[in-house]
Amino acid sequence: MSEIWLGLDVGTTAIKAAAYGRDGAVVVSAEGATEVLRGPDGEAEQDMDTVWQGVVDCLSSVTAQCAGHTITSLGLAAQGDGCWALDKNGDPVRNAILWSDTRGQAVKDLSSLEASGGLQAVGLGCNTALWPGTSALGWRWIRQHEPESAARTAHLVTCGDFVGMRLTGQIATDLSNASIPFLDLQTQSYGEACAALDCGDLQNRLPHPRRATEVLGHVTDDVAKATGLPRGLPVSVATLDLGAMIVGMGLAQSGETMMIMGTTAVVNILIDSVIPTRDPLAATVVHPTADKLIRVLAPTTGAAAFDWFASLHPQSLSGDSAGEVAEKLNALVEDVPIGSNGVTFLPYLNGERAPFVSPDIRASFIGMSASTTKAELGRAVMEGTALSLRHCCVSEGGLPSVPVQLTGGGARNPVWCQIIADVIGQDILVSGASDLGLWGAACIGAAAVSGADPIALSARDETLLRYTCNLESHAAYGAVFDRYQILSDTLRAIPSQ
């Protein structure tokens, strides 16, 4: 019987589980959808029991197909931040408030916390700019609007912590999940931010941060009966899904960069250390397995800009699949030169959060004339999102010095990948695998049991597509980016209506 490792990734819209051989090959996998409950004031919540049932269903589907194999470990990753309140028995107190929640009172709280110095204390502790969907803002809302729920709350955890508790009966959080907003990066323990955010009553409700490579506990008898998992199976401390993806890519060296071109975009830069500031940009997260930090800059608009532009032209840019739509747009823009003949697209369709925070800023085409074509506008959209990635890198001190790994839906578009490579001045590497977070979680789980290095375990045979930066094109994009940055700064200076 061959040994296999399980990985579980509990996302905002999907739950995924997979069993892997030691070579990284998928033995079997399963996936289920999850529902986000939205409200009129920006609320984004999930029913925790429904999330747990989705986990049970996925794990049951995988284990039912693992006959002839020995399951040796379970690694867990999940969506981060948010506010998952549990009572003294570990049962949900109310729906989970998600990382994407923007309820109005939480937004107002940000202004009051800035005036009181609370946000600056967070910056000096974990070098992160706070947003409404973090645990502190969610807790403050619960305490104000649902005091009975606050009184019943014994543990305030993340999604992964909740799932880990249901699997093993044990509660803990890993350093990547604990990073925001209460962790002090210098001591890697909860610092002064609790008091500064008027959340001192959380001190005894927050789980103690641990390494993701530690064993959280073992699968309980009840869970074994419900899922088919082996009784007593070791489960690692849950980690942030982004961290698991980085482990799955084998990234653990300072200077390495990973980008995601999904609906939103993300730039992740590994660093050795950071000097926290009172007014930081974006977020800083502890690497789940290595003694590194991850600077996380997440522009609000990524591939959503591509989808938006295509939707404006249903007759010429529609298709039965995302690939078909991409082929049509790629064919449209193939003869448009660098810089889109002077048209610049600022991709702020839904405001912006990196490399600057401006919820009210909006997207713009600048430089159009009576002769501007749809092709030029389409190319400008693809360039604008790539320039946004460069803007994030520049804000962190400079462009990448080594090839960058790219994932997300946009990574499947060869024209877009080449534009990104030329814009950032570095080769782009794209994996054909779509399970990097799951694979990373499985490797962390296996490392927790064996004591091995999860980065070493994550090495597997796979073909990486390389998009080589064209140095002449990169030089030409220098002036294009300068224009983009000037226009962005100018737009930010215009008062919102």
GROMACS .gro file of C-alpha atoms in nm:
model
  497
    1MET     CA    1   0.000   0.000   0.000
    2SER     CA    2   0.137   0.341  -0.095
    3GLU     CA    3   0.146   0.633   0.147
    4ILE     CA    4  -0.044   0.947   0.055
    5TRP     CA    5  -0.073   1.298   0.199
    6LEU     CA    6  -0.399   1.490   0.216
    7GLY     CA    7  -0.436   1.862   0.155
    8LEU     CA    8  -0.745   2.068   0.238
    9ASP     CA    9  -0.806   2.426   0.120
   10VAL     CA   10  -1.116   2.601   0.256
   11GLY     CA   11  -1.165   2.910   0.042
   12THR     CA   12  -1.426   3.182   0.031
   13THR     CA   13  -1.615   3.038  -0.265
   14ALA     CA   14  -1.487   2.680  -0.283
   15ILE     CA   15  -1.363   2.397  -0.063
   16LYS     CA   16  -1.104   2.166  -0.215
   17ALA     CA   17  -0.941   1.845  -0.095
   18ALA     CA   18  -0.684   1.621  -0.262
   19ALA     CA   19  -0.471   1.317  -0.192
   20TYR     CA   20  -0.110   1.320  -0.318
   21GLY     CA   21   0.164   1.069  -0.368
   22ARG     CA   22   0.510   1.165  -0.246
   23ASP     CA   23   0.597   1.272  -0.601
   24GLY     CA   24   0.323   1.536  -0.595
   25ALA     CA   25   0.092   1.350  -0.830
   26VAL     CA   26  -0.277   1.384  -0.750
   27VAL     CA   27  -0.428   1.050  -0.654
   28VAL     CA   28  -0.782   1.182  -0.615
   29SER     CA   29  -0.946   1.520  -0.554
   30ALA     CA   30  -1.282   1.672  -0.470
   31GLU     CA   31  -1.432   2.021  -0.470
   32GLY     CA   32  -1.749   2.184  -0.346
   33ALA     CA   33  -1.892   2.536  -0.360
   34THR     CA   34  -1.952   2.758  -0.057
   35GLU     CA   35  -2.199   3.043  -0.025
   36VAL     CA   36  -2.122   3.398   0.081
   37LEU     CA   37  -2.418   3.563   0.251
   38ARG     CA   38  -2.423   3.929   0.147
   39GLY     CA   39  -2.617   4.217   0.297
   40PRO     CA   40  -2.716   4.564   0.180
   41ASP     CA   41  -2.452   4.743   0.387
   42GLY     CA   42  -2.150   4.556   0.254
   43GLU     CA   43  -2.193   4.251   0.478
   44ALA     CA   44  -2.015   3.932   0.372
   45GLU     CA   45  -2.073   3.633   0.600
   46GLN     CA   46  -2.075   3.254   0.597
   47ASP     CA   47  -2.268   2.999   0.801
   48MET     CA   48  -1.992   2.808   0.983
   49ASP     CA   49  -2.187   2.484   1.011
   50THR     CA   50  -2.246   2.492   0.636
   51VAL     CA   51  -1.874   2.546   0.577
   52TRP     CA   52  -1.797   2.250   0.802
   53GLN     CA   53  -2.046   2.029   0.619
   54GLY     CA   54  -1.874   2.123   0.293
   55VAL     CA   55  -1.543   2.013   0.445
   56VAL     CA   56  -1.695   1.681   0.554
   57ASP     CA   57  -1.838   1.623   0.207
   58CYS     CA   58  -1.506   1.694   0.033
   59LEU     CA   59  -1.302   1.479   0.269
   60SER     CA   60  -1.556   1.196   0.245
   61SER     CA   61  -1.539   1.205  -0.134
   62VAL     CA   62  -1.159   1.183  -0.128
   63THR     CA   63  -1.126   0.911   0.134
   64ALA     CA   64  -1.389   0.698  -0.039
   65GLN     CA   65  -1.156   0.678  -0.338
   66CYS     CA   66  -0.835   0.609  -0.146
   67ALA     CA   67  -0.872   0.235  -0.107
   68GLY     CA   68  -0.534   0.065  -0.128
   69HIS     CA   69  -0.349   0.370   0.005
   70THR     CA   70  -0.238   0.468   0.355
   71ILE     CA   71  -0.321   0.824   0.452
   72THR     CA   72  -0.040   0.954   0.673
   73SER     CA   73  -0.117   1.326   0.725
   74LEU     CA   74  -0.361   1.609   0.664
   75GLY     CA   75  -0.245   1.964   0.593
   76LEU     CA   76  -0.491   2.249   0.620
   77ALA     CA   77  -0.508   2.592   0.454
   78ALA     CA   78  -0.796   2.839   0.441
   79GLN     CA   79  -0.909   3.194   0.375
   80GLY     CA   80  -0.765   3.437   0.626
   81ASP     CA   81  -0.873   3.730   0.840
   82GLY     CA   82  -1.240   3.780   0.918
   83CYS     CA   83  -1.409   3.715   1.251
   84TRP     CA   84  -1.505   3.355   1.338
   85ALA     CA   85  -1.654   3.360   1.688
   86LEU     CA   86  -1.685   3.037   1.888
   87ASP     CA   87  -1.837   2.970   2.231
   88LYS     CA   88  -1.671   2.777   2.514
   89ASN     CA   89  -1.772   2.447   2.349
   90GLY     CA   90  -1.623   2.546   2.015
   91ASP     CA   91  -1.965   2.599   1.854
   92PRO     CA   92  -2.038   2.901   1.632
   93VAL     CA   93  -2.179   3.202   1.813
   94ARG     CA   94  -2.304   3.360   1.489
   95ASN     CA   95  -2.219   3.361   1.120
   96ALA     CA   96  -1.855   3.426   1.039
   97ILE     CA   97  -1.774   3.780   0.926
   98LEU     CA   98  -1.545   3.740   0.623
   99TRP     CA   99  -1.225   3.917   0.519
  100SER     CA  100  -1.420   4.082   0.235
  101ASP     CA  101  -1.682   4.237   0.464
  102THR     CA  102  -1.717   4.614   0.428
  103ARG     CA  103  -2.016   4.691   0.651
  104GLY     CA  104  -2.052   5.062   0.703
  105GLN     CA  105  -1.991   5.074   1.078
  106ALA     CA  106  -1.656   4.900   1.033
  107VAL     CA  107  -1.558   5.151   0.767
  108LYS     CA  108  -1.647   5.435   1.004
  109ASP     CA  109  -1.444   5.264   1.275
  110LEU     CA  110  -1.134   5.295   1.060
  111SER     CA  111  -1.163   5.672   1.065
  112SER     CA  112  -1.204   5.684   1.442
  113LEU     CA  113  -0.913   5.446   1.493
  114GLU     CA  114  -0.693   5.661   1.272
  115ALA     CA  115  -0.778   5.964   1.485
  116SER     CA  116  -0.711   5.777   1.809
  117GLY     CA  117  -0.377   5.635   1.691
  118GLY     CA  118  -0.501   5.277   1.676
  119LEU     CA  119  -0.408   5.228   1.312
  120GLN     CA  120  -0.060   5.362   1.376
  121ALA     CA  121  -0.017   5.110   1.659
  122VAL     CA  122  -0.107   4.830   1.420
  123GLY     CA  123   0.147   4.964   1.173
  124LEU     CA  124   0.420   4.966   1.436
  125GLY     CA  125   0.329   4.613   1.539
  126CYS     CA  126   0.260   4.412   1.225
  127ASN     CA  127   0.336   4.671   0.953
  128THR     CA  128  -0.008   4.636   0.799
  129ALA     CA  129  -0.272   4.884   0.687
  130LEU     CA  130  -0.600   4.778   0.848
  131TRP     CA  131  -0.919   4.714   0.647
  132PRO     CA  132  -1.281   4.648   0.751
  133GLY     CA  133  -1.266   4.268   0.712
  134THR     CA  134  -0.998   4.214   0.976
  135SER     CA  135  -1.083   4.050   1.308
  136ALA     CA  136  -1.050   4.371   1.510
  137LEU     CA  137  -1.313   4.557   1.310
  138GLY     CA  138  -1.545   4.256   1.307
  139TRP     CA  139  -1.513   4.214   1.683
  140ARG     CA  140  -1.583   4.580   1.747
  141TRP     CA  141  -1.899   4.552   1.536
  142ILE     CA  142  -2.019   4.239   1.720
  143ARG     CA  143  -1.950   4.398   2.056
  144GLN     CA  144  -2.146   4.710   1.965
  145HIS     CA  145  -2.439   4.557   1.779
  146GLU     CA  146  -2.466   4.208   1.930
  147PRO     CA  147  -2.345   4.230   2.291
  148GLU     CA  148  -2.500   3.893   2.373
  149SER     CA  149  -2.293   3.731   2.096
  150ALA     CA  150  -1.982   3.903   2.226
  151ALA     CA  151  -2.052   3.777   2.578
  152ARG     CA  152  -2.085   3.418   2.451
  153THR     CA  153  -1.760   3.435   2.251
  154ALA     CA  154  -1.480   3.236   2.412
  155HIS     CA  155  -1.255   3.206   2.106
  156LEU     CA  156  -1.205   3.441   1.812
  157VAL     CA  157  -1.039   3.248   1.531
  158THR     CA  158  -0.991   3.229   1.155
  159CYS     CA  159  -1.160   2.989   0.914
  160GLY     CA  160  -0.867   2.747   0.922
  161ASP     CA  161  -0.857   2.752   1.300
  162PHE     CA  162  -1.228   2.668   1.312
  163VAL     CA  163  -1.193   2.377   1.069
  164GLY     CA  164  -0.886   2.250   1.255
  165MET     CA  165  -1.081   2.258   1.581
  166ARG     CA  166  -1.367   2.060   1.426
  167LEU     CA  167  -1.121   1.801   1.296
  168THR     CA  168  -0.918   1.755   1.614
  169GLY     CA  169  -1.092   1.927   1.905
  170GLN     CA  170  -0.786   2.153   1.946
  171ILE     CA  171  -0.769   2.530   1.888
  172ALA     CA  172  -0.459   2.707   1.760
  173THR     CA  173  -0.359   2.952   1.490
  174ASP     CA  174  -0.040   2.971   1.287
  175LEU     CA  175   0.184   3.276   1.260
  176SER     CA  176   0.065   3.367   0.911
  177ASN     CA  177  -0.298   3.378   1.024
  178ALA     CA  178  -0.204   3.559   1.346
  179SER     CA  179  -0.006   3.824   1.158
  180ILE     CA  180  -0.300   4.061   1.114
  181PRO     CA  181  -0.378   4.276   1.308
  182PHE     CA  182  -0.259   4.198   1.661
  183LEU     CA  183   0.079   4.029   1.614
  184ASP     CA  184   0.402   4.208   1.699
  185LEU     CA  185   0.644   4.100   1.427
  186GLN     CA  186   0.946   4.156   1.650
  187THR     CA  187   0.829   3.926   1.930
  188GLN     CA  188   0.593   3.711   1.718
  189SER     CA  189   0.337   3.738   1.995
  190TYR     CA  190   0.032   3.957   2.049
  191GLY     CA  191   0.140   4.312   2.119
  192GLU     CA  192   0.005   4.654   2.202
  193ALA     CA  193  -0.238   4.658   1.909
  194CYS     CA  194  -0.507   4.485   2.117
  195ALA     CA  195  -0.530   4.776   2.357
  196ALA     CA  196  -0.477   5.039   2.087
  197LEU     CA  197  -0.772   4.901   1.889
  198ASP     CA  198  -0.986   4.886   2.204
  199CYS     CA  199  -0.979   4.507   2.181
  200GLY     CA  200  -0.810   4.430   2.511
  201ASP     CA  201  -1.097   4.192   2.586
  202LEU     CA  202  -0.966   3.967   2.307
  203GLN     CA  203  -0.637   3.889   2.482
  204ASN     CA  204  -0.780   3.568   2.632
  205ARG     CA  205  -0.995   3.489   2.331
  206LEU     CA  206  -0.722   3.475   2.067
  207PRO     CA  207  -0.550   3.138   2.011
  208HIS     CA  208  -0.177   3.123   2.079
  209PRO     CA  209   0.021   3.149   1.752
  210ARG     CA  210   0.221   2.843   1.648
  211ARG     CA  211   0.416   2.725   1.346
  212ALA     CA  212   0.214   2.567   1.066
  213THR     CA  213   0.463   2.281   1.064
  214GLU     CA  214   0.347   2.169   1.410
  215VAL     CA  215   0.087   1.899   1.464
  216LEU     CA  216  -0.234   2.065   1.583
  217GLY     CA  217  -0.393   1.740   1.694
  218HIS     CA  218  -0.543   1.420   1.563
  219VAL     CA  219  -0.867   1.337   1.386
  220THR     CA  220  -1.136   1.253   1.643
  221ASP     CA  221  -1.345   0.938   1.638
  222ASP     CA  222  -1.660   1.130   1.541
  223VAL     CA  223  -1.486   1.298   1.249
  224ALA     CA  224  -1.336   0.968   1.139
  225LYS     CA  225  -1.685   0.816   1.126
  226ALA     CA  226  -1.825   1.114   0.935
  227THR     CA  227  -1.545   1.144   0.676
  228GLY     CA  228  -1.373   0.808   0.649
  229LEU     CA  229  -1.044   0.960   0.764
  230PRO     CA  230  -0.825   0.731   0.975
  231ARG     CA  231  -0.882   0.770   1.349
  232GLY     CA  232  -0.596   0.962   1.505
  233LEU     CA  233  -0.467   1.101   1.171
  234PRO     CA  234  -0.225   1.388   1.244
  235VAL     CA  235  -0.346   1.732   1.132
  236SER     CA  236  -0.112   2.030   1.101
  237VAL     CA  237  -0.190   2.378   1.235
  238ALA     CA  238  -0.396   2.557   0.971
  239THR     CA  239  -0.220   2.821   0.762
  240LEU     CA  240  -0.322   3.108   0.538
  241ASP     CA  241  -0.417   2.994   0.188
  242LEU     CA  242  -0.176   3.244   0.036
  243GLY     CA  243   0.108   3.103   0.246
  244ALA     CA  244   0.022   2.749   0.144
  245MET     CA  245   0.034   2.853  -0.222
  246ILE     CA  246   0.380   3.002  -0.170
  247VAL     CA  247   0.497   2.676  -0.011
  248GLY     CA  248   0.344   2.482  -0.301
  249MET     CA  249   0.554   2.695  -0.536
  250GLY     CA  250   0.867   2.621  -0.331
  251LEU     CA  251   0.934   2.986  -0.245
  252ALA     CA  252   1.132   3.057   0.073
  253GLN     CA  253   1.416   3.290  -0.030
  254SER     CA  254   1.430   3.664   0.019
  255GLY     CA  255   1.360   3.852  -0.305
  256GLU     CA  256   1.144   3.582  -0.458
  257THR     CA  257   0.814   3.716  -0.589
  258MET     CA  258   0.483   3.553  -0.667
  259MET     CA  259   0.198   3.731  -0.841
  260ILE     CA  260  -0.166   3.636  -0.880
  261MET     CA  261  -0.371   3.768  -1.170
  262GLY     CA  262  -0.712   3.658  -1.055
  263THR     CA  263  -1.033   3.860  -1.032
  264THR     CA  264  -0.825   4.079  -0.806
  265ALA     CA  265  -0.446   4.086  -0.829
  266VAL     CA  266  -0.184   4.014  -0.562
  267VAL     CA  267   0.189   4.085  -0.547
  268ASN     CA  268   0.373   3.877  -0.286
  269ILE     CA  269   0.736   3.961  -0.212
  270LEU     CA  270   0.949   3.756   0.030
  271ILE     CA  271   1.176   3.957   0.259
  272ASP     CA  272   1.406   3.885   0.551
  273SER     CA  273   1.274   4.156   0.779
  274VAL     CA  274   1.086   4.482   0.787
  275ILE     CA  275   1.104   4.798   0.994
  276PRO     CA  276   0.742   4.862   1.095
  277THR     CA  277   0.610   5.212   1.034
  278ARG     CA  278   0.318   5.412   1.167
  279ASP     CA  279   0.159   5.437   0.824
  280PRO     CA  280   0.243   5.117   0.638
  281LEU     CA  281   0.137   5.017   0.292
  282ALA     CA  282  -0.065   4.698   0.238
  283ALA     CA  283   0.002   4.393   0.459
  284THR     CA  284   0.289   4.193   0.608
  285VAL     CA  285   0.247   3.823   0.681
  286VAL     CA  286   0.482   3.574   0.847
  287HIS     CA  287   0.586   3.297   0.606
  288PRO     CA  288   0.415   2.976   0.723
  289THR     CA  289   0.727   2.759   0.724
  290ALA     CA  290   1.039   2.972   0.678
  291ASP     CA  291   1.197   3.254   0.879
  292LYS     CA  292   1.081   3.510   0.625
  293LEU     CA  293   0.810   3.769   0.590
  294ILE     CA  294   0.575   3.817   0.295
  295ARG     CA  295   0.481   4.162   0.182
  296VAL     CA  296   0.130   4.131   0.038
  297LEU     CA  297   0.004   4.402  -0.196
  298ALA     CA  298  -0.337   4.334  -0.345
  299PRO     CA  299  -0.468   4.571  -0.614
  300THR     CA  300  -0.847   4.560  -0.621
  301THR     CA  301  -0.874   4.498  -0.993
  302GLY     CA  302  -0.695   4.222  -1.182
  303ALA     CA  303  -0.859   3.998  -1.440
  304ALA     CA  304  -1.188   4.166  -1.352
  305ALA     CA  305  -1.079   4.451  -1.581
  306PHE     CA  306  -1.037   4.205  -1.869
  307ASP     CA  307  -1.384   4.058  -1.803
  308TRP     CA  308  -1.538   4.403  -1.774
  309PHE     CA  309  -1.397   4.521  -2.105
  310ALA     CA  310  -1.501   4.203  -2.285
  311SER     CA  311  -1.855   4.236  -2.146
  312LEU     CA  312  -1.888   4.578  -2.311
  313HIS     CA  313  -1.849   4.414  -2.654
  314PRO     CA  314  -2.072   4.105  -2.644
  315GLN     CA  315  -2.088   4.062  -3.019
  316SER     CA  316  -1.716   4.068  -3.089
  317LEU     CA  317  -1.564   3.952  -2.759
  318SER     CA  318  -1.808   3.693  -2.626
  319GLY     CA  319  -1.743   3.321  -2.607
  320ASP     CA  320  -1.844   2.993  -2.450
  321SER     CA  321  -1.536   2.992  -2.228
  322ALA     CA  322  -1.285   3.232  -2.075
  323GLY     CA  323  -1.024   3.090  -2.312
  324GLU     CA  324  -1.233   3.171  -2.617
  325VAL     CA  325  -1.289   3.528  -2.498
  326ALA     CA  326  -0.916   3.568  -2.435
  327GLU     CA  327  -0.830   3.444  -2.783
  328LYS     CA  328  -1.060   3.700  -2.938
  329LEU     CA  329  -0.920   3.989  -2.737
  330ASN     CA  330  -0.562   3.874  -2.795
  331ALA     CA  331  -0.624   3.867  -3.170
  332LEU     CA  332  -0.777   4.214  -3.150
  333VAL     CA  333  -0.478   4.373  -2.974
  334GLU     CA  334  -0.190   4.185  -3.139
  335ASP     CA  335  -0.096   4.472  -3.374
  336VAL     CA  336  -0.131   4.752  -3.117
  337PRO     CA  337   0.214   4.883  -3.016
  338ILE     CA  338   0.350   4.922  -2.664
  339GLY     CA  339   0.174   5.208  -2.490
  340SER     CA  340  -0.152   5.157  -2.683
  341ASN     CA  341  -0.082   5.460  -2.901
  342GLY     CA  342  -0.094   5.694  -2.603
  343VAL     CA  343  -0.402   5.550  -2.430
  344THR     CA  344  -0.357   5.475  -2.058
  345PHE     CA  345  -0.601   5.273  -1.850
  346LEU     CA  346  -0.606   5.328  -1.474
  347PRO     CA  347  -0.763   5.002  -1.347
  348TYR     CA  348  -0.949   5.132  -1.043
  349LEU     CA  349  -1.290   4.987  -1.126
  350ASN     CA  350  -1.362   4.912  -0.761
  351GLY     CA  351  -1.140   5.164  -0.587
  352GLU     CA  352  -0.785   5.072  -0.487
  353ARG     CA  353  -0.606   4.915  -0.189
  354ALA     CA  354  -0.251   4.872  -0.321
  355PRO     CA  355  -0.006   5.029  -0.371
  356PHE     CA  356  -0.226   5.295  -0.211
  357VAL     CA  357  -0.562   5.291  -0.035
  358SER     CA  358  -0.839   5.491  -0.202
  359PRO     CA  359  -1.185   5.328  -0.186
  360ASP     CA  360  -1.346   5.611  -0.383
  361ILE     CA  361  -1.104   5.633  -0.676
  362ARG     CA  362  -1.241   5.507  -1.008
  363ALA     CA  363  -1.100   5.374  -1.335
  364SER     CA  364  -1.025   5.595  -1.632
  365PHE     CA  365  -0.913   5.584  -1.993
  366ILE     CA  366  -0.683   5.880  -2.058
  367GLY     CA  367  -0.537   5.982  -2.392
  368MET     CA  368  -0.827   5.891  -2.621
  369SER     CA  369  -0.894   6.076  -2.944
  370ALA     CA  370  -1.153   6.053  -3.219
  371SER     CA  371  -0.936   5.793  -3.388
  372THR     CA  372  -0.889   5.569  -3.081
  373THR     CA  373  -0.988   5.211  -3.159
  374LYS     CA  374  -1.138   4.929  -2.957
  375ALA     CA  375  -0.813   4.741  -3.005
  376GLU     CA  376  -0.614   5.023  -2.843
  377LEU     CA  377  -0.855   5.033  -2.550
  378GLY     CA  378  -0.827   4.656  -2.510
  379ARG     CA  379  -0.449   4.669  -2.511
  380ALA     CA  380  -0.458   4.957  -2.262
  381VAL     CA  381  -0.668   4.746  -2.023
  382MET     CA  382  -0.415   4.462  -2.035
  383GLU     CA  383  -0.126   4.706  -1.992
  384GLY     CA  384  -0.297   4.899  -1.712
  385THR     CA  385  -0.336   4.593  -1.491
  386ALA     CA  386   0.028   4.498  -1.556
  387LEU     CA  387   0.141   4.853  -1.476
  388SER     CA  388  -0.051   4.824  -1.149
  389LEU     CA  389   0.168   4.524  -1.058
  390ARG     CA  390   0.479   4.726  -1.141
  391HIS     CA  391   0.346   5.014  -0.931
  392CYS     CA  392   0.326   4.774  -0.632
  393CYS     CA  393   0.683   4.653  -0.685
  394VAL     CA  394   0.818   5.007  -0.717
  395SER     CA  395   0.643   5.106  -0.394
  396GLU     CA  396   0.831   4.821  -0.221
  397GLY     CA  397   1.172   4.937  -0.336
  398GLY     CA  398   1.216   4.817  -0.691
  399LEU     CA  399   1.139   4.566  -0.962
  400PRO     CA  400   1.199   4.192  -0.907
  401SER     CA  401   1.556   4.070  -0.944
  402VAL     CA  402   1.470   3.707  -1.020
  403PRO     CA  403   1.203   3.540  -1.236
  404VAL     CA  404   0.849   3.578  -1.100
  405GLN     CA  405   0.596   3.299  -1.062
  406LEU     CA  406   0.251   3.395  -1.187
  407THR     CA  407  -0.078   3.218  -1.121
  408GLY     CA  408  -0.450   3.291  -1.149
  409GLY     CA  409  -0.679   3.305  -1.449
  410GLY     CA  410  -0.471   3.574  -1.619
  411ALA     CA  411  -0.170   3.341  -1.616
  412ARG     CA  412  -0.344   3.130  -1.881
  413ASN     CA  413  -0.335   3.420  -2.128
  414PRO     CA  414   0.000   3.418  -2.317
  415VAL     CA  415  -0.033   3.773  -2.451
  416TRP     CA  416  -0.103   3.909  -2.104
  417CYS     CA  417   0.184   3.710  -1.953
  418GLN     CA  418   0.427   3.856  -2.206
  419ILE     CA  419   0.300   4.208  -2.135
  420ILE     CA  420   0.354   4.152  -1.760
  421ALA     CA  421   0.705   4.017  -1.819
  422ASP     CA  422   0.797   4.319  -2.032
  423VAL     CA  423   0.638   4.567  -1.791
  424ILE     CA  424   0.811   4.436  -1.476
  425GLY     CA  425   1.139   4.361  -1.651
  426GLN     CA  426   1.163   4.000  -1.540
  427ASP     CA  427   1.083   3.658  -1.684
  428ILE     CA  428   0.743   3.515  -1.588
  429LEU     CA  429   0.711   3.149  -1.491
  430VAL     CA  430   0.369   2.986  -1.510
  431SER     CA  431   0.291   2.644  -1.373
  432GLY     CA  432   0.036   2.429  -1.547
  433ALA     CA  433  -0.083   2.313  -1.205
  434SER     CA  434  -0.392   2.473  -1.052
  435ASP     CA  435  -0.351   2.305  -0.712
  436LEU     CA  436  -0.057   2.498  -0.569
  437GLY     CA  437  -0.236   2.589  -0.245
  438LEU     CA  438  -0.362   2.235  -0.194
  439TRP     CA  439  -0.020   2.090  -0.267
  440GLY     CA  440   0.143   2.335  -0.028
  441ALA     CA  441  -0.104   2.241   0.246
  442ALA     CA  442  -0.035   1.871   0.188
  443CYS     CA  443   0.341   1.931   0.212
  444ILE     CA  444   0.302   2.128   0.535
  445GLY     CA  445   0.093   1.847   0.681
  446ALA     CA  446   0.353   1.588   0.582
  447ALA     CA  447   0.631   1.803   0.726
  448ALA     CA  448   0.445   1.836   1.055
  449VAL     CA  449   0.454   1.458   1.090
  450SER     CA  450   0.801   1.386   0.952
  451GLY     CA  451   0.996   1.695   1.057
  452ALA     CA  452   1.111   1.742   0.696
  453ASP     CA  453   1.142   2.079   0.521
  454PRO     CA  454   0.807   2.145   0.348
  455ILE     CA  455   0.980   2.349   0.077
  456ALA     CA  456   1.196   2.049  -0.008
  457LEU     CA  457   0.892   1.823  -0.003
  458SER     CA  458   0.710   2.053  -0.245
  459ALA     CA  459   0.961   1.995  -0.527
  460ARG     CA  460   0.792   1.796  -0.802
  461ASP     CA  461   0.834   1.742  -1.173
  462GLU     CA  462   0.632   1.997  -1.365
  463THR     CA  463   0.672   2.201  -1.678
  464LEU     CA  464   0.692   2.574  -1.624
  465LEU     CA  465   0.605   2.801  -1.914
  466ARG     CA  466   0.859   3.082  -1.934
  467TYR     CA  467   0.776   3.420  -2.081
  468THR     CA  468   1.109   3.589  -2.137
  469CYS     CA  469   1.127   3.962  -2.080
  470ASN     CA  470   1.208   4.149  -2.399
  471LEU     CA  471   1.462   4.410  -2.289
  472GLU     CA  472   1.372   4.654  -2.567
  473SER     CA  473   1.006   4.629  -2.477
  474HIS     CA  474   1.089   4.675  -2.110
  475ALA     CA  475   1.283   4.991  -2.189
  476ALA     CA  476   0.988   5.123  -2.390
  477TYR     CA  477   0.757   5.055  -2.098
  478GLY     CA  478   0.967   5.285  -1.880
  479ALA     CA  479   0.805   5.597  -2.028
  480VAL     CA  480   0.464   5.428  -2.031
  481PHE     CA  481   0.492   5.358  -1.658
  482ASP     CA  482   0.611   5.711  -1.580
  483ARG     CA  483   0.297   5.844  -1.751
  484TYR     CA  484   0.082   5.590  -1.567
  485GLN     CA  485   0.224   5.691  -1.229
  486ILE     CA  486   0.178   6.065  -1.295
  487LEU     CA  487  -0.181   6.009  -1.406
  488SER     CA  488  -0.252   5.789  -1.105
  489ASP     CA  489  -0.113   6.048  -0.864
  490THR     CA  490  -0.316   6.321  -1.034
  491LEU     CA  491  -0.640   6.120  -1.023
  492ARG     CA  492  -0.590   6.054  -0.652
  493ALA     CA  493  -0.561   6.427  -0.592
  494ILE     CA  494  -0.903   6.497  -0.744
  495PRO     CA  495  -1.169   6.512  -0.468
  496SER     CA  496  -1.435   6.241  -0.491
  497GLN     CA  497  -1.794   6.350  -0.542
   0.00000   0.00000   0.00000
